[in-house]
Amino acid sequence: VIREKYGLHKEDFIFVFTGRVVKEKGVLELIRAFILCQFQSDVKLLIVGGTFYSSDKESNYIKECKEIAKGYTNIIFTGYVSYNKIKLLYQCAYVGCALSLCHEAFGLSILEMLASGLPVITTNNGAISEVANCESAFLFDSDNINFEINVSKAMTQLFTDSTLRKKMSHAAIKQAEKFANQIYLDNFRNLLEKGGEVS
C-alpha cells in the first residue's frame, strides 16, 4: 500500500531522506548529488518530510528543491508522513541519506536508518560521527568544495556494489545495537563507576 501511494515499484532502488525539509538538513545538496548520478528511472530519491514536522506548508526552500527536481520523475516528495509509517518507507529503501549541514546534537533519523539495516550517506557534523561509523556509513565534510560530487560518487557506489551494500547493512545493524537502551544504560553506569565525567 505504501509503495502504491508514492508510485514505488518492487524493483525500484530507493535512496531515502527523512526529516524536516530545511536548508540545514542539506536536502538541496542531496538532490543535486542525485541528479549528478544520472540514474535511470527505476532508481528513486524519496524526500520524506515537510517544513516543520506535521506541517505540509511549502516554504520557499521546498519550492526551490522542487524547482531543481523538476523534470526528474524519480525524485519524489512525500510531504509529511506520520512517524509510525516512516519505518515502512525504510523497509522499501536500500540507502539512507542525511546530509546535515548543521552541528547535529545526535542524529536520531540516522540511528533509525542504521537500525533498519540501511547504509547511510551523511556528514561528519556535530555528533553524527558518534552515531554512525565508517563501516556503516559514508561520512563527508560538508564544507569540502567537492561535497556534492563526493556524495554522488557514494550513491553510485552503493547502487552498483551489492557486496559493499550488504557489508555496510550488517555493520549498520551492529552499530545501531550499541544504542539499545540496556547497553546504553550499562555503559553509562560503567562510566559513573569509573569516576568518568558526564558532559
Short mmCIF file of C-alpha atoms in Angstrom, two decimals:
data_model
loop_
_atom_site.label_atom_id
_atom_site.label_comp_id
_atom_site.label_asym_id
_atom_site.label_seq_id
_atom_site.Cartn_x
_atom_site.Cartn_y
_atom_site.Cartn_z
CA VAL A 1 0.00 0.00 0.00
CA ILE A 2 2.78 2.43 0.94
CA ARG A 3 4.56 1.67 -2.35
CA GLU A 4 1.43 2.35 -4.38
CA LYS A 5 0.82 5.65 -2.61
CA TYR A 6 4.18 7.06 -3.73
CA GLY A 7 4.48 5.28 -7.07
CA LEU A 8 7.22 2.91 -5.95
CA HIS A 9 7.72 -0.44 -7.65
CA LYS A 10 9.17 -3.61 -6.15
CA GLU A 11 12.17 -3.49 -8.48
CA ASP A 12 13.00 0.15 -7.70
CA PHE A 13 16.25 1.03 -5.95
CA ILE A 14 15.40 3.69 -3.37
CA PHE A 15 17.50 6.29 -1.60
CA VAL A 16 15.57 7.85 1.29
CA PHE A 17 15.80 11.08 3.26
CA THR A 18 13.58 11.62 6.30
CA GLY A 19 13.28 14.79 8.34
CA ARG A 20 12.48 18.45 8.06
CA VAL A 21 13.00 19.79 4.55
CA VAL A 22 15.00 22.83 5.58
CA LYS A 23 18.31 24.34 4.49
CA GLU A 24 20.35 22.99 7.41
CA LYS A 25 19.41 19.41 6.52
CA GLY A 26 21.15 19.63 3.13
CA VAL A 27 18.19 18.49 1.03
CA LEU A 28 19.11 20.75 -1.88
CA GLU A 29 22.65 19.34 -1.91
CA LEU A 30 21.25 15.81 -1.79
CA ILE A 31 19.01 16.45 -4.79
CA ARG A 32 21.90 17.95 -6.77
CA ALA A 33 24.13 14.97 -5.93
CA PHE A 34 21.39 12.55 -7.01
CA ILE A 35 20.94 14.38 -10.32
CA LEU A 36 24.71 14.20 -10.93
CA CYS A 37 24.44 10.38 -10.83
CA GLN A 38 22.23 10.35 -13.94
CA PHE A 39 20.35 7.30 -12.70
CA GLN A 40 17.66 5.55 -14.73
CA SER A 41 14.02 5.98 -13.72
CA ASP A 42 13.99 2.84 -11.56
CA VAL A 43 16.44 4.46 -9.13
CA LYS A 44 14.50 6.85 -6.93
CA LEU A 45 15.18 9.51 -4.33
CA LEU A 46 12.44 9.74 -1.72
CA ILE A 47 12.29 13.02 0.22
CA VAL A 48 10.14 12.31 3.28
CA GLY A 49 9.05 15.26 5.40
CA GLY A 50 7.78 18.81 5.43
CA THR A 51 8.99 22.20 6.57
CA PHE A 52 8.19 21.62 10.22
CA TYR A 53 7.23 18.16 11.40
CA SER A 54 3.47 17.70 10.74
CA SER A 55 3.20 20.84 8.60
CA ASP A 56 2.85 20.48 4.83
CA LYS A 57 3.11 24.19 4.19
CA GLU A 58 5.52 24.79 1.30
CA SER A 59 8.36 27.09 2.25
CA ASN A 60 10.49 28.93 -0.30
CA TYR A 61 13.19 26.33 0.37
CA ILE A 62 10.90 23.43 -0.53
CA LYS A 63 9.81 25.31 -3.65
CA GLU A 64 13.49 25.74 -4.58
CA CYS A 65 14.11 22.00 -4.03
CA LYS A 66 11.12 21.09 -6.20
CA GLU A 67 12.20 23.51 -8.91
CA ILE A 68 15.63 21.86 -9.16
CA ALA A 69 13.98 18.42 -9.14
CA LYS A 70 11.52 19.49 -11.84
CA GLY A 71 11.52 17.06 -14.76
CA TYR A 72 13.04 14.23 -12.70
CA THR A 73 10.18 11.81 -12.12
CA ASN A 74 12.43 9.65 -9.95
CA ILE A 75 12.68 12.36 -7.26
CA ILE A 76 9.61 12.06 -5.05
CA PHE A 77 8.47 14.47 -2.34
CA THR A 78 6.07 12.78 0.08
CA GLY A 79 5.35 15.73 2.34
CA TYR A 80 4.70 14.94 5.99
CA VAL A 81 4.47 11.23 6.84
CA SER A 82 3.37 10.06 10.29
CA TYR A 83 6.14 8.57 12.39
CA ASN A 84 4.62 5.08 12.51
CA LYS A 85 4.68 4.86 8.70
CA ILE A 86 8.27 6.02 8.23
CA LYS A 87 9.59 2.57 9.15
CA LEU A 88 7.62 1.16 6.20
CA LEU A 89 9.48 3.54 3.88
CA TYR A 90 12.80 2.46 5.40
CA GLN A 91 11.83 -1.13 4.57
CA CYS A 92 11.35 -0.13 0.92
CA ALA A 93 14.72 1.64 0.74
CA TYR A 94 18.27 0.46 0.13
CA VAL A 95 20.24 3.50 1.33
CA GLY A 96 19.55 6.27 3.84
CA CYS A 97 20.70 9.85 3.23
CA ALA A 98 21.09 12.59 5.83
CA LEU A 99 23.33 15.43 4.67
CA SER A 100 23.08 17.69 7.71
CA LEU A 101 24.94 20.96 7.25
CA CYS A 102 24.44 21.98 10.87
CA HIS A 103 26.07 20.57 14.00
CA GLU A 104 23.62 17.83 14.90
CA ALA A 105 23.22 17.15 18.62
CA PHE A 106 22.58 13.45 17.95
CA GLY A 107 21.03 12.39 14.64
CA LEU A 108 18.03 10.22 15.54
CA SER A 109 16.92 9.69 11.95
CA ILE A 110 20.41 8.34 11.14
CA LEU A 111 20.15 5.88 14.03
CA GLU A 112 16.73 4.77 12.75
CA MET A 113 18.19 4.21 9.27
CA LEU A 114 21.03 2.16 10.71
CA ALA A 115 18.64 0.11 12.83
CA SER A 116 16.68 -0.60 9.64
CA GLY A 117 19.85 -2.04 8.09
CA LEU A 118 20.41 0.85 5.71
CA PRO A 119 23.92 2.00 4.80
CA VAL A 120 23.91 5.77 5.32
CA ILE A 121 25.38 8.67 3.36
CA THR A 122 25.84 11.53 5.78
CA THR A 123 28.17 14.24 7.06
CA ASN A 124 30.60 14.37 9.96
CA ASN A 125 28.93 17.41 11.52
CA GLY A 126 28.25 17.56 15.24
CA ALA A 127 27.63 14.22 16.94
CA ILE A 128 26.84 12.32 13.74
CA SER A 129 30.21 10.55 13.77
CA GLU A 130 29.30 9.21 17.23
CA VAL A 131 26.11 7.67 15.84
CA ALA A 132 27.43 6.35 12.52
CA ASN A 133 30.88 4.93 11.81
CA CYS A 134 32.89 4.38 8.63
CA GLU A 135 31.81 0.73 8.43
CA SER A 136 28.12 1.62 8.32
CA ALA A 137 28.20 4.99 6.60
CA PHE A 138 29.94 7.35 4.21
CA LEU A 139 30.79 10.43 6.29
CA PHE A 140 31.60 13.58 4.33
CA ASP A 141 32.86 17.05 5.13
CA SER A 142 30.04 19.35 4.03
CA ASP A 143 32.48 22.28 3.71
CA ASN A 144 34.50 20.45 1.05
CA ILE A 145 34.26 22.11 -2.36
CA ASN A 146 33.54 18.69 -3.91
CA PHE A 147 30.86 17.78 -1.35
CA GLU A 148 28.04 17.11 -3.84
CA ILE A 149 30.37 15.25 -6.20
CA ASN A 150 31.61 13.06 -3.34
CA VAL A 151 28.03 12.30 -2.29
CA SER A 152 27.09 11.40 -5.88
CA LYS A 153 30.06 9.01 -6.08
CA ALA A 154 28.96 7.32 -2.85
CA MET A 155 25.41 6.99 -4.18
CA THR A 156 26.67 5.41 -7.40
CA GLN A 157 28.98 3.07 -5.49
CA LEU A 158 26.23 1.84 -3.19
CA PHE A 159 23.90 1.35 -6.13
CA THR A 160 26.38 -0.66 -8.20
CA ASP A 161 28.19 -2.63 -5.47
CA SER A 162 25.76 -5.04 -3.79
CA THR A 163 28.59 -6.69 -1.81
CA LEU A 164 29.58 -3.38 -0.23
CA ARG A 165 25.93 -2.57 0.41
CA LYS A 166 25.37 -5.88 2.18
CA LYS A 167 28.53 -5.47 4.26
CA MET A 168 27.52 -1.96 5.32
CA SER A 169 23.98 -3.11 6.06
CA HIS A 170 25.26 -5.69 8.56
CA ALA A 171 27.57 -3.07 10.08
CA ALA A 172 24.64 -0.63 10.30
CA ILE A 173 22.55 -3.01 12.42
CA LYS A 174 25.56 -3.80 14.60
CA GLN A 175 26.25 -0.09 15.08
CA ALA A 176 22.61 0.66 15.97
CA GLU A 177 22.64 -2.11 18.58
CA LYS A 178 25.22 -0.13 20.54
CA PHE A 179 22.48 2.38 21.27
CA ALA A 180 19.95 -0.14 22.59
CA ASN A 181 18.52 1.12 25.90
CA GLN A 182 20.09 -1.52 28.14
CA ILE A 183 23.53 -1.30 26.52
CA TYR A 184 23.47 2.50 26.70
CA LEU A 185 22.44 2.33 30.36
CA ASP A 186 25.15 -0.20 31.21
CA ASN A 187 27.82 1.92 29.51
CA PHE A 188 26.59 4.96 31.41
CA ARG A 189 26.75 3.09 34.73
CA ASN A 190 30.27 1.82 33.95
CA LEU A 191 31.36 5.37 33.20
CA LEU A 192 29.99 6.61 36.54
CA GLU A 193 31.55 3.71 38.45
CA LYS A 194 34.94 4.52 36.94
CA GLY A 195 34.56 8.12 38.02
CA GLY A 196 34.20 9.41 34.49
CA GLU A 197 32.74 12.83 33.89
CA VAL A 198 29.47 13.10 32.06
CA SER A 199 29.13 16.25 29.99
#
